[in-house]
PDB file of C-alpha atoms in Angstrom:
ATOM      1  CA  MET A   1      -7.907   7.039 -23.041  1.00  0.00           C
ATOM      2  CA  LYS A   2      -7.889   3.235 -22.675  1.00  0.00           C
ATOM      3  CA  ILE A   3      -4.356   3.115 -24.083  1.00  0.00           C
ATOM      4  CA  TYR A   4      -3.218   5.734 -21.550  1.00  0.00           C
ATOM      5  CA  ILE A   5      -4.689   3.790 -18.621  1.00  0.00           C
ATOM      6  CA  THR A   6      -3.071   0.577 -19.866  1.00  0.00           C
ATOM      7  CA  ILE A   7       0.328   2.290 -20.017  1.00  0.00           C
ATOM      8  CA  ILE A   8      -0.019   3.624 -16.457  1.00  0.00           C
ATOM      9  CA  ILE A   9      -1.013   0.206 -15.099  1.00  0.00           C
ATOM     10  CA  SER A  10       1.912  -1.377 -16.939  1.00  0.00           C
ATOM     11  CA  ILE A  11       4.319   1.112 -15.381  1.00  0.00           C
ATOM     12  CA  PHE A  12       3.051   0.300 -11.887  1.00  0.00           C
ATOM     13  CA  ALA A  13       3.213  -3.415 -12.605  1.00  0.00           C
ATOM     14  CA  PHE A  14       6.799  -3.050 -13.824  1.00  0.00           C
ATOM     15  CA  TYR A  15       7.981  -1.172 -10.729  1.00  0.00           C
ATOM     16  CA  SER A  16       5.968  -3.388  -8.397  1.00  0.00           C
ATOM     17  CA  LEU A  17       7.410  -6.676  -9.622  1.00  0.00           C
ATOM     18  CA  LEU A  18      11.048  -5.589  -9.671  1.00  0.00           C
ATOM     19  CA  PRO A  19      13.511  -7.201  -7.224  1.00  0.00           C
ATOM     20  CA  ALA A  20      13.926  -5.505  -3.856  1.00  0.00           C
ATOM     21  CA  ASP A  21      16.941  -3.400  -4.812  1.00  0.00           C
ATOM     22  CA  ALA A  22      15.682  -2.493  -8.272  1.00  0.00           C
ATOM     23  CA  GLY A  23      13.006  -0.032  -7.185  1.00  0.00           C
ATOM     24  CA  THR A  24      15.472   2.845  -7.253  1.00  0.00           C
ATOM     25  CA  ASP A  25      17.661   4.380  -9.874  1.00  0.00           C
ATOM     26  CA  GLN A  26      21.182   4.049  -8.494  1.00  0.00           C
ATOM     27  CA  SER A  27      23.672   6.309 -10.248  1.00  0.00           C
ATOM     28  CA  THR A  28      27.245   5.677  -9.201  1.00  0.00           C
ATOM     29  CA  HIS A  29      29.902   8.321  -9.799  1.00  0.00           C
ATOM     30  CA  LYS A  30      33.104   6.392 -10.457  1.00  0.00           C
ATOM     31  CA  GLY A  31      36.506   7.799  -9.670  1.00  0.00           C
ATOM     32  CA  ASP A  32      39.867   6.143  -9.147  1.00  0.00           C
ATOM     33  CA  SER A  33      39.755   2.562  -7.902  1.00  0.00           C
ATOM     34  CA  ASP A  34      41.049   3.586  -4.463  1.00  0.00           C
ATOM     35  CA  LYS A  35      38.426   6.321  -4.002  1.00  0.00           C
ATOM     36  CA  LYS A  36      35.077   5.880  -2.270  1.00  0.00           C
ATOM     37  CA  GLN A  37      32.074   5.621  -4.582  1.00  0.00           C
ATOM     38  CA  ASP A  38      29.056   7.866  -4.006  1.00  0.00           C
ATOM     39  CA  THR A  39      25.673   6.321  -4.732  1.00  0.00           C
ATOM     40  CA  VAL A  40      22.639   8.501  -5.388  1.00  0.00           C
ATOM     41  CA  GLN A  41      19.201   6.953  -4.984  1.00  0.00           C
ATOM     42  CA  ILE A  42      16.386   8.508  -7.003  1.00  0.00           C
ATOM     43  CA  PHE A  43      12.792   7.529  -6.214  1.00  0.00           C
ATOM     44  CA  PRO A  44       9.940   8.129  -8.676  1.00  0.00           C
ATOM     45  CA  GLU A  45       7.378  10.731  -7.688  1.00  0.00           C
ATOM     46  CA  PRO A  46       3.953   9.398  -6.651  1.00  0.00           C
ATOM     47  CA  PHE A  47       1.418   9.289  -9.467  1.00  0.00           C
ATOM     48  CA  ARG A  48      -1.419  11.826  -9.210  1.00  0.00           C
ATOM     49  CA  VAL A  49      -4.833  10.204  -9.729  1.00  0.00           C
ATOM     50  CA  ASN A  50      -7.580  12.608  -8.587  1.00  0.00           C
ATOM     51  CA  LYS A  51     -10.721  10.493  -9.032  1.00  0.00           C
ATOM     52  CA  PRO A  52     -13.403   9.190  -6.636  1.00  0.00           C
ATOM     53  CA  ALA A  53     -12.237   6.096  -4.747  1.00  0.00           C
ATOM     54  CA  PRO A  54     -14.786   3.280  -5.293  1.00  0.00           C
ATOM     55  CA  ASP A  55     -16.426   2.133  -2.072  1.00  0.00           C
ATOM     56  CA  PHE A  56     -16.235  -1.433  -0.767  1.00  0.00           C
ATOM     57  CA  THR A  57     -17.155  -3.352   2.361  1.00  0.00           C
ATOM     58  CA  LEU A  58     -14.952  -6.107   3.802  1.00  0.00           C
ATOM     59  CA  ILE A  59     -14.310  -7.747   7.185  1.00  0.00           C
ATOM     60  CA  ASN A  60     -11.676  -6.413   9.590  1.00  0.00           C
ATOM     61  CA  GLN A  61      -9.426  -8.385  11.941  1.00  0.00           C
ATOM     62  CA  ASP A  62     -12.140  -8.261  14.632  1.00  0.00           C
ATOM     63  CA  GLY A  63     -14.699  -9.873  12.329  1.00  0.00           C
ATOM     64  CA  LYS A  64     -16.684  -6.659  11.783  1.00  0.00           C
ATOM     65  CA  ARG A  65     -17.941  -5.407   8.416  1.00  0.00           C
ATOM     66  CA  THR A  66     -15.953  -2.316   7.476  1.00  0.00           C
ATOM     67  CA  GLY A  67     -16.558  -0.036   4.500  1.00  0.00           C
ATOM     68  CA  LEU A  68     -14.346   2.597   2.925  1.00  0.00           C
ATOM     69  CA  LYS A  69     -17.161   5.128   3.336  1.00  0.00           C
ATOM     70  CA  ASP A  70     -16.929   4.621   7.113  1.00  0.00           C
ATOM     71  CA  PHE A  71     -13.774   6.731   7.028  1.00  0.00           C
ATOM     72  CA  ARG A  72     -15.104   9.711   5.091  1.00  0.00           C
ATOM     73  CA  GLY A  73     -13.613  12.855   6.636  1.00  0.00           C
ATOM     74  CA  LYS A  74     -10.309  11.083   7.302  1.00  0.00           C
ATOM     75  CA  ILE A  75      -7.252  10.389   5.177  1.00  0.00           C
ATOM     76  CA  VAL A  76      -7.025   6.729   4.151  1.00  0.00           C
ATOM     77  CA  ILE A  77      -3.735   5.065   3.208  1.00  0.00           C
ATOM     78  CA  MET A  78      -4.278   1.645   1.673  1.00  0.00           C
ATOM     79  CA  ASN A  79      -2.028  -1.217   0.621  1.00  0.00           C
ATOM     80  CA  PHE A  80      -2.440  -4.847  -0.453  1.00  0.00           C
ATOM     81  CA  ILE A  81      -0.618  -7.714   1.265  1.00  0.00           C
ATOM     82  CA  TYR A  82      -0.924 -11.315   2.418  1.00  0.00           C
ATOM     83  CA  THR A  83       0.421 -12.734   5.656  1.00  0.00           C
ATOM     84  CA  SER A  84       2.459 -15.642   4.250  1.00  0.00           C
ATOM     85  CA  CYS A  85       4.329 -13.357   1.836  1.00  0.00           C
ATOM     86  CA  GLY A  86       8.044 -13.501   2.516  1.00  0.00           C
ATOM     87  CA  GLU A  87       9.568 -10.470   0.788  1.00  0.00           C
ATOM     88  CA  THR A  88       7.555  -7.572  -0.595  1.00  0.00           C
ATOM     89  CA  CYS A  89       4.684  -7.581   1.904  1.00  0.00           C
ATOM     90  CA  PRO A  90       6.949  -7.289   4.966  1.00  0.00           C
ATOM     91  CA  ALA A  91       8.527  -4.267   3.251  1.00  0.00           C
ATOM     92  CA  LEU A  92       5.085  -2.709   2.772  1.00  0.00           C
ATOM     93  CA  ILE A  93       4.152  -3.455   6.381  1.00  0.00           C
ATOM     94  CA  THR A  94       7.370  -1.771   7.515  1.00  0.00           C
ATOM     95  CA  LYS A  95       6.364   1.342   5.541  1.00  0.00           C
ATOM     96  CA  PHE A  96       3.015   1.419   7.330  1.00  0.00           C
ATOM     97  CA  ARG A  97       4.684   0.901  10.691  1.00  0.00           C
ATOM     98  CA  ASP A  98       6.953   3.873   9.945  1.00  0.00           C
ATOM     99  CA  ILE A  99       3.943   5.976   8.941  1.00  0.00           C
ATOM    100  CA  GLN A 100       2.092   4.920  12.089  1.00  0.00           C
ATOM    101  CA  LYS A 101       5.062   5.926  14.237  1.00  0.00           C
ATOM    102  CA  ALA A 102       5.578   9.279  12.502  1.00  0.00           C
ATOM    103  CA  MET A 103       1.871  10.176  12.665  1.00  0.00           C
ATOM    104  CA  LYS A 104       0.922   8.442  15.920  1.00  0.00           C
ATOM    105  CA  ASP A 105      -1.111  11.426  17.187  1.00  0.00           C
ATOM    106  CA  LYS A 106      -3.310  11.327  14.076  1.00  0.00           C
ATOM    107  CA  ILE A 107      -3.680   7.591  13.472  1.00  0.00           C
ATOM    108  CA  GLY A 108      -7.275   6.585  14.138  1.00  0.00           C
ATOM    109  CA  LYS A 109      -8.390  10.189  14.511  1.00  0.00           C
ATOM    110  CA  GLU A 110      -7.497  11.808  11.195  1.00  0.00           C
ATOM    111  CA  VAL A 111      -5.585   9.072   9.373  1.00  0.00           C
ATOM    112  CA  ILE A 112      -6.590   5.443   8.756  1.00  0.00           C
ATOM    113  CA  LEU A 113      -4.303   2.682   7.480  1.00  0.00           C
ATOM    114  CA  LEU A 114      -5.920  -0.197   5.591  1.00  0.00           C
ATOM    115  CA  SER A 115      -4.067  -3.387   4.655  1.00  0.00           C
ATOM    116  CA  ILE A 116      -6.195  -5.572   2.388  1.00  0.00           C
ATOM    117  CA  THR A 117      -5.279  -9.228   1.960  1.00  0.00           C
ATOM    118  CA  ILE A 118      -4.825 -10.729  -1.481  1.00  0.00           C
ATOM    119  CA  ASP A 119      -5.171 -14.230   0.008  1.00  0.00           C
ATOM    120  CA  PRO A 120      -8.555 -14.416   1.799  1.00  0.00           C
ATOM    121  CA  GLU A 121      -8.601 -18.233   1.776  1.00  0.00           C
ATOM    122  CA  ARG A 122      -5.775 -18.269   4.321  1.00  0.00           C
ATOM    123  CA  ASP A 123      -6.019 -14.790   5.812  1.00  0.00           C
ATOM    124  CA  THR A 124      -9.050 -15.122   8.067  1.00  0.00           C
ATOM    125  CA  PRO A 125      -9.881 -12.394  10.621  1.00  0.00           C
ATOM    126  CA  LYS A 126      -8.158 -14.506  13.296  1.00  0.00           C
ATOM    127  CA  VAL A 127      -4.974 -14.821  11.227  1.00  0.00           C
ATOM    128  CA  LEU A 128      -5.008 -11.105  10.400  1.00  0.00           C
ATOM    129  CA  LYS A 129      -5.531 -10.147  14.044  1.00  0.00           C
ATOM    130  CA  GLU A 130      -2.472 -12.124  15.115  1.00  0.00           C
ATOM    131  CA  TYR A 131      -0.480 -10.686  12.204  1.00  0.00           C
ATOM    132  CA  ALA A 132      -1.520  -7.144  13.150  1.00  0.00           C
ATOM    133  CA  LYS A 133      -0.494  -7.746  16.752  1.00  0.00           C
ATOM    134  CA  THR A 134       2.872  -9.159  15.686  1.00  0.00           C
ATOM    135  CA  HIS A 135       3.607  -6.027  13.669  1.00  0.00           C
ATOM    136  CA  GLY A 136       2.495  -3.553  16.319  1.00  0.00           C
ATOM    137  CA  ALA A 137      -0.552  -2.243  14.477  1.00  0.00           C
ATOM    138  CA  ASN A 138      -2.751   0.187  16.396  1.00  0.00           C
ATOM    139  CA  PRO A 139      -6.199  -1.479  16.131  1.00  0.00           C
ATOM    140  CA  LYS A 140      -7.944   1.892  16.282  1.00  0.00           C
ATOM    141  CA  GLY A 141      -6.249   3.203  13.176  1.00  0.00           C
ATOM    142  CA  TRP A 142      -4.612   0.348  11.268  1.00  0.00           C
ATOM    143  CA  LEU A 143      -7.101  -2.222  10.040  1.00  0.00           C
ATOM    144  CA  PHE A 144      -6.486  -5.482   8.187  1.00  0.00           C
ATOM    145  CA  LEU A 145      -9.301  -6.500   5.853  1.00  0.00           C
ATOM    146  CA  THR A 146     -10.425  -9.778   4.318  1.00  0.00           C
ATOM    147  CA  GLY A 147     -13.584 -11.168   2.724  1.00  0.00           C
ATOM    148  CA  THR A 148     -14.751 -13.802   0.292  1.00  0.00           C
ATOM    149  CA  ARG A 149     -12.646 -14.505  -2.787  1.00  0.00           C
ATOM    150  CA  LYS A 150     -15.282 -12.758  -4.888  1.00  0.00           C
ATOM    151  CA  GLU A 151     -15.303  -9.662  -2.647  1.00  0.00           C
ATOM    152  CA  ILE A 152     -11.521  -9.409  -2.588  1.00  0.00           C
ATOM    153  CA  ASP A 153     -11.195  -9.901  -6.341  1.00  0.00           C
ATOM    154  CA  LYS A 154     -13.702  -7.118  -6.939  1.00  0.00           C
ATOM    155  CA  VAL A 155     -11.648  -4.712  -4.810  1.00  0.00           C
ATOM    156  CA  LEU A 156      -8.380  -5.790  -6.447  1.00  0.00           C
ATOM    157  CA  ASN A 157      -9.831  -5.329  -9.911  1.00  0.00           C
ATOM    158  CA  THR A 158     -11.310  -1.945  -8.997  1.00  0.00           C
ATOM    159  CA  TYR A 159      -7.971  -0.669  -7.695  1.00  0.00           C
ATOM    160  CA  ARG A 160      -5.881  -2.184 -10.509  1.00  0.00           C
ATOM    161  CA  ILE A 161      -4.079  -4.780  -8.370  1.00  0.00           C
ATOM    162  CA  ILE A 162      -3.102  -7.638 -10.679  1.00  0.00           C
ATOM    163  CA  TYR A 163      -2.078 -10.927  -9.062  1.00  0.00           C
ATOM    164  CA  GLU A 164      -1.167 -14.487  -9.987  1.00  0.00           C
ATOM    165  CA  LYS A 165      -1.068 -17.506  -7.677  1.00  0.00           C
ATOM    166  CA  ASP A 166       1.204 -20.465  -8.380  1.00  0.00           C
ATOM    167  CA  GLN A 167       0.708 -24.132  -7.454  1.00  0.00           C
ATOM    168  CA  LYS A 168       2.604 -23.701  -4.185  1.00  0.00           C
ATOM    169  CA  GLY A 169       0.339 -20.883  -3.073  1.00  0.00           C
ATOM    170  CA  ASN A 170       2.848 -18.103  -3.666  1.00  0.00           C
ATOM    171  CA  ILE A 171       1.257 -14.953  -5.030  1.00  0.00           C
ATOM    172  CA  GLY A 172       2.920 -12.514  -7.391  1.00  0.00           C
ATOM    173  CA  HIS A 173       1.101  -9.202  -7.337  1.00  0.00           C
ATOM    174  CA  VAL A 174       1.295  -5.528  -8.190  1.00  0.00           C
ATOM    175  CA  ASN A 175       2.546  -3.538  -5.203  1.00  0.00           C
ATOM    176  CA  MET A 176       0.808  -0.218  -4.849  1.00  0.00           C
ATOM    177  CA  THR A 177      -0.036   2.070  -1.948  1.00  0.00           C
ATOM    178  CA  ILE A 178      -3.054   4.313  -2.418  1.00  0.00           C
ATOM    179  CA  LEU A 179      -3.718   7.649  -0.719  1.00  0.00           C
ATOM    180  CA  ILE A 180      -7.354   8.779  -0.408  1.00  0.00           C
ATOM    181  CA  ASP A 181      -8.314  12.249   0.825  1.00  0.00           C
ATOM    182  CA  LYS A 182     -10.998  13.317   3.317  1.00  0.00           C
ATOM    183  CA  GLN A 183     -13.592  13.659   0.557  1.00  0.00           C
ATOM    184  CA  GLY A 184     -13.050  10.085  -0.634  1.00  0.00           C
ATOM    185  CA  VAL A 185     -10.935  11.025  -3.645  1.00  0.00           C
ATOM    186  CA  GLU A 186      -8.053   8.774  -4.683  1.00  0.00           C
ATOM    187  CA  THR A 187      -5.262  11.331  -4.899  1.00  0.00           C
ATOM    188  CA  TYR A 188      -1.894   9.556  -5.127  1.00  0.00           C
ATOM    189  CA  ASN A 189      -0.516   6.114  -5.987  1.00  0.00           C
ATOM    190  CA  PHE A 190       2.910   5.013  -4.774  1.00  0.00           C
ATOM    191  CA  GLY A 191       4.216   2.218  -6.993  1.00  0.00           C
ATOM    192  CA  GLY A 192       6.406  -0.654  -5.825  1.00  0.00           C
ATOM    193  CA  PHE A 193       7.615  -1.286  -2.288  1.00  0.00           C
ATOM    194  CA  ASN A 194      10.857   0.719  -2.164  1.00  0.00           C
ATOM    195  CA  TYR A 195       9.343   4.190  -1.965  1.00  0.00           C
ATOM    196  CA  PRO A 196      10.358   6.154   1.157  1.00  0.00           C
ATOM    197  CA  ALA A 197       7.685   6.284   3.863  1.00  0.00           C
ATOM    198  CA  LYS A 198       8.418  10.008   4.134  1.00  0.00           C
ATOM    199  CA  GLN A 199       6.895  10.456   0.657  1.00  0.00           C
ATOM    200  CA  VAL A 200       3.545   9.186   1.899  1.00  0.00           C
ATOM    201  CA  ILE A 201       3.843  11.124   5.150  1.00  0.00           C
ATOM    202  CA  SER A 202       4.549  14.355   3.270  1.00  0.00           C
ATOM    203  CA  LYS A 203       1.569  13.946   0.918  1.00  0.00           C
ATOM    204  CA  THR A 204      -0.672  12.951   3.830  1.00  0.00           C
ATOM    205  CA  LYS A 205       0.257  16.107   5.733  1.00  0.00           C
ATOM    206  CA  GLU A 206      -0.512  18.169   2.631  1.00  0.00           C
ATOM    207  CA  LEU A 207      -3.987  16.652   2.448  1.00  0.00           C
ATOM    208  CA  LEU A 208      -4.564  17.126   6.179  1.00  0.00           C
ATOM    209  CA  ALA A 209      -3.717  20.815   5.833  1.00  0.00           C
ATOM    210  CA  LYS A 210      -6.444  21.315   3.224  1.00  0.00           C
ATOM    211  CA  LYS A 211      -9.770  22.610   4.519  1.00  0.00           C
TER     212      LYS A 211
END
């Protein structure tokens, strides 16, 4: 069982740390040199987890303590970012913005978006609040969370988010988006940052339809 879990984590780490255009399998059908090439993009299916999502309590962008259990009865979509990240995190934020737009009538009521910082030393509630505002986050349904280094590391370890910080403060980390159902069960993981937002939207609607 431990070997199986290690393999799964390694797969997510591999996809998460790939360059921006390597998250898809691009198969090109080559014809004559003067003919147009057709490129097919194939995205991996989300990984089914189906286990209780461990609870945690952190601080949101308004400085209030916020726990995962506070959202029981709602779908929670969770990712891990930091505000000074220049490449992968903006891509993840764009995914959430697309989800927020597509599900605007349900955000805050039936669906909650959580973006948890990997860099709590710099990402204070004030910094996160400005970042959320810059990216058009609905404060009623898209929360940005921080905490002490110890609190954040506990959450990252619990949810299998491996990271490494270099001397310049840049952070390499596993990119994973987690979908949690209304009963607090971690149902799907979306590896990397190139997955289509419509994948998450589709799975979220499936969970919303369940009684």
